[in-house]
Amino acid sequence: MAHHADAKSMLDDRGYEGVLIRGQNPALLMEKAVRDRITESYYWKEQCFGLNAATLCDRAVESTFIGGTYGQQKPTPFLCLAFKLLQLTPEREIVLEYLLNEDFKYLRALAAFYVRLTFDPPDIYKTLEPLLSDYRKLKRRTNNGFTLTHVDQFIDDLLTKERVCATSLWKMPTRQQLEDLELLDERVSPLGDEIDDIDADDSPS
């Protein structure tokens, strides 16, 4: 009960003195209906109590799928851990350590989700785009069971879709808009050299 009360108090802006993300309590970046389902869930009450940045990492390493809600709007462990990250607001170096850990793909996915929710637009693109070359499989929980996706597809969803894992993503400028403002350099495709080689082979001798 105390843990549930603590979670509720984190959602009250009155007297909140923690880190602000885009001018607000980061725990409020998820919609109220989703937050309520998370804080009422068994996983939140039993597995998220007392977590810090290190022990949350351990929980994420144990994850076996991504997803938002399923069944009767039950939140996945992935979504609960993302919400806990929003409460903890760890240092950027810790988030990047999660993200760059190549051994645990679900930890990487969790960190990428957090990056999309909390980083500034140029940093979101710079941080997530390199992961478009990670083609490992991910299991996704849906209302109809499990489906197969891949890390690169999940990253693409974070960069292009308005809603991912039962969470509305704040609308950020497009890559082209940021390039026009000179906040991003033009992206070089990892396939660039291969395309140049094909063009060279196809050119008349």
C-alpha positions as YAML, in Angstrom:
chain: A
units: angstrom
residues:
- id: 1
  name: MET
  ca: [0.00, 0.00, 0.00]
- id: 2
  name: ALA
  ca: [2.83, 2.40, 0.85]
- id: 3
  name: HIS
  ca: [4.46, 1.74, -2.52]
- id: 4
  name: HIS
  ca: [1.18, 2.48, -4.28]
- id: 5
  name: ALA
  ca: [0.81, 5.72, -2.30]
- id: 6
  name: ASP
  ca: [4.38, 6.72, -3.19]
- id: 7
  name: ALA
  ca: [3.62, 6.16, -6.87]
- id: 8
  name: LYS
  ca: [0.53, 8.33, -6.64]
- id: 9
  name: SER
  ca: [2.44, 11.11, -4.89]
- id: 10
  name: MET
  ca: [4.99, 11.10, -7.72]
- id: 11
  name: LEU
  ca: [2.15, 12.03, -10.07]
- id: 12
  name: ASP
  ca: [1.16, 15.10, -8.07]
- id: 13
  name: ASP
  ca: [2.88, 18.22, -9.36]
- id: 14
  name: ARG
  ca: [2.20, 20.07, -6.10]
- id: 15
  name: GLY
  ca: [5.52, 20.31, -4.30]
- id: 16
  name: TYR
  ca: [7.35, 18.28, -6.99]
- id: 17
  name: GLU
  ca: [11.00, 19.33, -6.95]
- id: 18
  name: GLY
  ca: [12.59, 16.69, -9.14]
- id: 19
  name: VAL
  ca: [13.94, 16.78, -12.67]
- id: 20
  name: LEU
  ca: [11.61, 18.34, -15.25]
- id: 21
  name: ILE
  ca: [11.27, 17.02, -18.80]
- id: 22
  name: ARG
  ca: [9.87, 19.62, -21.21]
- id: 23
  name: GLY
  ca: [8.68, 21.61, -18.23]
- id: 24
  name: GLN
  ca: [6.80, 18.91, -16.40]
- id: 25
  name: ASN
  ca: [7.11, 15.98, -14.01]
- id: 26
  name: PRO
  ca: [8.44, 13.18, -16.27]
- id: 27
  name: ALA
  ca: [6.04, 10.65, -14.73]
- id: 28
  name: LEU
  ca: [3.26, 12.62, -16.43]
- id: 29
  name: LEU
  ca: [4.64, 11.92, -19.91]
- id: 30
  name: MET
  ca: [2.39, 8.86, -19.99]
- id: 31
  name: GLU
  ca: [-1.37, 9.33, -20.16]
- id: 32
  name: LYS
  ca: [-3.31, 9.13, -16.93]
- id: 33
  name: ALA
  ca: [-5.25, 6.01, -17.92]
- id: 34
  name: VAL
  ca: [-2.00, 4.16, -18.64]
- id: 35
  name: ARG
  ca: [-0.38, 5.42, -15.43]
- id: 36
  name: ASP
  ca: [-3.34, 4.23, -13.40]
- id: 37
  name: ARG
  ca: [-3.21, 0.76, -14.96]
- id: 38
  name: ILE
  ca: [0.50, 0.54, -14.25]
- id: 39
  name: THR
  ca: [0.28, 1.56, -10.59]
- id: 40
  name: GLU
  ca: [-2.62, -0.84, -10.04]
- id: 41
  name: SER
  ca: [-0.86, -3.80, -11.65]
- id: 42
  name: TYR
  ca: [0.61, -6.77, -9.81]
- id: 43
  name: TYR
  ca: [3.98, -6.45, -11.57]
- id: 44
  name: TRP
  ca: [4.33, -2.83, -10.50]
- id: 45
  name: LYS
  ca: [3.47, -3.55, -6.89]
- id: 46
  name: GLU
  ca: [5.59, -6.69, -6.58]
- id: 47
  name: GLN
  ca: [8.52, -6.17, -8.94]
- id: 48
  name: CYS
  ca: [9.07, -2.42, -9.15]
- id: 49
  name: PHE
  ca: [9.13, -1.61, -5.45]
- id: 50
  name: GLY
  ca: [12.36, 0.08, -4.37]
- id: 51
  name: LEU
  ca: [14.07, -0.19, -7.75]
- id: 52
  name: ASN
  ca: [16.97, 2.11, -8.52]
- id: 53
  name: ALA
  ca: [18.90, 2.56, -11.77]
- id: 54
  name: ALA
  ca: [21.04, -0.52, -11.09]
- id: 55
  name: THR
  ca: [18.33, -2.91, -9.94]
- id: 56
  name: LEU
  ca: [15.99, -1.73, -12.69]
- id: 57
  name: CYS
  ca: [18.70, -2.75, -15.13]
- id: 58
  name: ASP
  ca: [18.59, -6.23, -13.63]
- id: 59
  name: ARG
  ca: [14.81, -6.37, -14.09]
- id: 60
  name: ALA
  ca: [15.11, -5.23, -17.71]
- id: 61
  name: VAL
  ca: [17.75, -7.86, -18.45]
- id: 62
  name: GLU
  ca: [15.20, -10.47, -17.34]
- id: 63
  name: SER
  ca: [12.62, -9.16, -19.84]
- id: 64
  name: THR
  ca: [11.53, -11.44, -22.65]
- id: 65
  name: PHE
  ca: [9.22, -9.16, -24.67]
- id: 66
  name: ILE
  ca: [8.23, -5.57, -25.35]
- id: 67
  name: GLY
  ca: [4.73, -4.12, -25.54]
- id: 68
  name: GLY
  ca: [2.23, -1.74, -24.04]
- id: 69
  name: THR
  ca: [-1.02, -3.20, -22.72]
- id: 70
  name: TYR
  ca: [-2.87, -6.41, -23.50]
- id: 71
  name: GLY
  ca: [-5.98, -8.32, -22.52]
- id: 72
  name: GLN
  ca: [-8.08, -6.14, -20.24]
- id: 73
  name: GLN
  ca: [-5.62, -3.27, -20.68]
- id: 74
  name: LYS
  ca: [-3.05, -5.00, -18.48]
- id: 75
  name: PRO
  ca: [0.36, -3.29, -18.69]
- id: 76
  name: THR
  ca: [3.37, -5.32, -19.73]
- id: 77
  name: PRO
  ca: [6.47, -5.46, -17.51]
- id: 78
  name: PHE
  ca: [8.19, -3.46, -20.25]
- id: 79
  name: LEU
  ca: [5.73, -0.59, -19.83]
- id: 80
  name: CYS
  ca: [5.98, -0.75, -16.04]
- id: 81
  name: LEU
  ca: [9.76, -0.52, -16.19]
- id: 82
  name: ALA
  ca: [9.55, 2.40, -18.62]
- id: 83
  name: PHE
  ca: [7.30, 4.21, -16.16]
- id: 84
  name: LYS
  ca: [9.72, 3.46, -13.35]
- id: 85
  name: LEU
  ca: [12.53, 4.93, -15.45]
- id: 86
  name: LEU
  ca: [10.47, 8.10, -15.84]
- id: 87
  name: GLN
  ca: [10.16, 8.28, -12.06]
- id: 88
  name: LEU
  ca: [13.87, 7.68, -11.53]
- id: 89
  name: THR
  ca: [15.09, 9.98, -14.35]
- id: 90
  name: PRO
  ca: [18.60, 8.49, -14.27]
- id: 91
  name: GLU
  ca: [21.63, 10.40, -15.49]
- id: 92
  name: ARG
  ca: [22.03, 10.44, -19.26]
- id: 93
  name: GLU
  ca: [25.25, 8.42, -19.01]
- id: 94
  name: ILE
  ca: [23.34, 5.59, -17.33]
- id: 95
  name: VAL
  ca: [20.64, 5.60, -20.03]
- id: 96
  name: LEU
  ca: [23.30, 5.47, -22.73]
- id: 97
  name: GLU
  ca: [25.00, 2.62, -20.90]
- id: 98
  name: TYR
  ca: [21.72, 0.70, -21.06]
- id: 99
  name: LEU
  ca: [21.33, 1.58, -24.72]
- id: 100
  name: LEU
  ca: [24.82, 0.64, -25.85]
- id: 101
  name: ASN
  ca: [24.82, -2.70, -24.03]
- id: 102
  name: GLU
  ca: [24.76, -5.13, -26.96]
- id: 103
  name: ASP
  ca: [24.28, -8.22, -24.81]
- id: 104
  name: PHE
  ca: [20.71, -7.49, -23.70]
- id: 105
  name: LYS
  ca: [18.39, -6.43, -26.50]
- id: 106
  name: TYR
  ca: [15.35, -5.81, -24.27]
- id: 107
  name: LEU
  ca: [17.40, -3.50, -22.06]
- id: 108
  name: ARG
  ca: [18.39, -1.66, -25.24]
- id: 109
  name: ALA
  ca: [14.75, -1.44, -26.33]
- id: 110
  name: LEU
  ca: [13.71, -0.05, -22.94]
- id: 111
  name: ALA
  ca: [16.43, 2.59, -23.05]
- id: 112
  name: ALA
  ca: [15.46, 3.54, -26.62]
- id: 113
  name: PHE
  ca: [11.85, 4.01, -25.53]
- id: 114
  name: TYR
  ca: [12.99, 6.25, -22.67]
- id: 115
  name: VAL
  ca: [15.22, 8.25, -25.01]
- id: 116
  name: ARG
  ca: [12.26, 8.91, -27.33]
- id: 117
  name: LEU
  ca: [10.16, 10.11, -24.40]
- id: 118
  name: THR
  ca: [12.71, 12.36, -22.74]
- id: 119
  name: PHE
  ca: [15.59, 13.51, -24.96]
- id: 120
  name: ASP
  ca: [15.61, 16.63, -27.16]
- id: 121
  name: PRO
  ca: [14.79, 16.03, -30.86]
- id: 122
  name: PRO
  ca: [18.33, 16.28, -32.31]
- id: 123
  name: ASP
  ca: [19.65, 13.95, -29.61]
- id: 124
  name: ILE
  ca: [16.83, 11.47, -30.23]
- id: 125
  name: TYR
  ca: [17.84, 11.11, -33.86]
- id: 126
  name: LYS
  ca: [21.57, 11.03, -33.11]
- id: 127
  name: THR
  ca: [21.12, 8.45, -30.36]
- id: 128
  name: LEU
  ca: [18.57, 6.13, -31.95]
- id: 129
  name: GLU
  ca: [19.47, 6.12, -35.65]
- id: 130
  name: PRO
  ca: [22.63, 4.01, -35.19]
- id: 131
  name: LEU
  ca: [20.38, 1.27, -33.80]
- id: 132
  name: LEU
  ca: [18.62, 0.98, -37.17]
- id: 133
  name: SER
  ca: [21.40, -1.45, -38.04]
- id: 134
  name: ASP
  ca: [20.46, -3.79, -35.16]
- id: 135
  name: TYR
  ca: [18.40, -6.53, -36.79]
- id: 136
  name: ARG
  ca: [17.93, -8.82, -33.82]
- id: 137
  name: LYS
  ca: [14.51, -10.29, -33.20]
- id: 138
  name: LEU
  ca: [12.19, -8.97, -30.51]
- id: 139
  name: LYS
  ca: [9.02, -10.53, -29.18]
- id: 140
  name: ARG
  ca: [6.11, -8.08, -28.86]
- id: 141
  name: ARG
  ca: [3.06, -8.65, -26.63]
- id: 142
  name: THR
  ca: [-0.24, -7.66, -28.24]
- id: 143
  name: ASN
  ca: [-3.91, -8.16, -27.44]
- id: 144
  name: ASN
  ca: [-3.84, -11.26, -29.64]
- id: 145
  name: GLY
  ca: [-0.78, -12.90, -28.16]
- id: 146
  name: PHE
  ca: [2.80, -12.45, -29.33]
- id: 147
  name: THR
  ca: [4.21, -11.21, -32.61]
- id: 148
  name: LEU
  ca: [7.73, -11.01, -33.97]
- id: 149
  name: THR
  ca: [9.47, -7.73, -34.67]
- id: 150
  name: HIS
  ca: [13.10, -6.57, -34.76]
- id: 151
  name: VAL
  ca: [15.15, -3.94, -32.96]
- id: 152
  name: ASP
  ca: [15.50, -1.81, -36.10]
- id: 153
  name: GLN
  ca: [11.74, -1.88, -36.68]
- id: 154
  name: PHE
  ca: [11.08, -0.86, -33.09]
- id: 155
  name: ILE
  ca: [13.53, 2.04, -33.46]
- id: 156
  name: ASP
  ca: [11.87, 3.08, -36.72]
- id: 157
  name: ASP
  ca: [8.49, 3.04, -34.96]
- id: 158
  name: LEU
  ca: [9.88, 5.31, -32.24]
- id: 159
  name: LEU
  ca: [11.16, 7.75, -34.85]
- id: 160
  name: THR
  ca: [8.11, 7.79, -37.11]
- id: 161
  name: LYS
  ca: [4.94, 6.78, -35.25]
- id: 162
  name: GLU
  ca: [2.74, 8.81, -32.93]
- id: 163
  name: ARG
  ca: [1.92, 5.95, -30.56]
- id: 164
  name: VAL
  ca: [4.14, 3.06, -29.44]
- id: 165
  name: CYS
  ca: [3.60, 0.60, -26.59]
- id: 166
  name: ALA
  ca: [0.26, 2.14, -25.53]
- id: 167
  name: THR
  ca: [1.98, 5.51, -25.17]
- id: 168
  name: SER
  ca: [1.35, 8.67, -27.17]
- id: 169
  name: LEU
  ca: [4.71, 10.04, -28.24]
- id: 170
  name: TRP
  ca: [5.09, 13.80, -28.21]
- id: 171
  name: LYS
  ca: [5.26, 15.19, -31.74]
- id: 172
  name: MET
  ca: [8.80, 16.14, -32.60]
- id: 173
  name: PRO
  ca: [10.18, 17.86, -35.71]
- id: 174
  name: THR
  ca: [11.03, 15.65, -38.67]
- id: 175
  name: ARG
  ca: [14.63, 14.89, -39.48]
- id: 176
  name: GLN
  ca: [14.39, 17.09, -42.58]
- id: 177
  name: GLN
  ca: [13.15, 20.02, -40.52]
- id: 178
  name: LEU
  ca: [16.07, 19.65, -38.12]
- id: 179
  name: GLU
  ca: [18.50, 19.42, -41.05]
- id: 180
  name: ASP
  ca: [17.01, 22.62, -42.53]
- id: 181
  name: LEU
  ca: [17.58, 24.32, -39.17]
- id: 182
  name: GLU
  ca: [21.16, 22.97, -39.19]
- id: 183
  name: LEU
  ca: [20.52, 21.09, -35.96]
- id: 184
  name: LEU
  ca: [21.31, 17.77, -37.64]
- id: 185
  name: ASP
  ca: [23.76, 16.77, -40.32]
- id: 186
  name: GLU
  ca: [22.41, 14.86, -43.29]
- id: 187
  name: ARG
  ca: [22.15, 11.20, -42.42]
- id: 188
  name: VAL
  ca: [24.53, 8.88, -44.22]
- id: 189
  name: SER
  ca: [22.95, 5.52, -44.92]
- id: 190
  name: PRO
  ca: [24.98, 2.51, -43.73]
- id: 191
  name: LEU
  ca: [24.24, 1.06, -47.18]
- id: 192
  name: GLY
  ca: [25.84, 4.04, -48.91]
- id: 193
  name: ASP
  ca: [29.05, 2.28, -49.92]
- id: 194
  name: GLU
  ca: [27.15, -0.73, -51.26]
- id: 195
  name: ILE
  ca: [24.87, 1.53, -53.30]
- id: 196
  name: ASP
  ca: [27.90, 3.37, -54.71]
- id: 197
  name: ASP
  ca: [29.43, 0.02, -55.70]
- id: 198
  name: ILE
  ca: [26.23, -1.03, -57.47]
- id: 199
  name: ASP
  ca: [26.08, 2.30, -59.31]
- id: 200
  name: ALA
  ca: [29.68, 1.86, -60.37]
- id: 201
  name: ASP
  ca: [29.00, -1.66, -61.66]
- id: 202
  name: ASP
  ca: [25.96, -0.45, -63.62]
- id: 203
  name: SER
  ca: [27.71, 2.52, -65.21]
- id: 204
  name: PRO
  ca: [28.89, 2.09, -68.83]
- id: 205
  name: SER
  ca: [32.57, 1.27, -69.13]
...
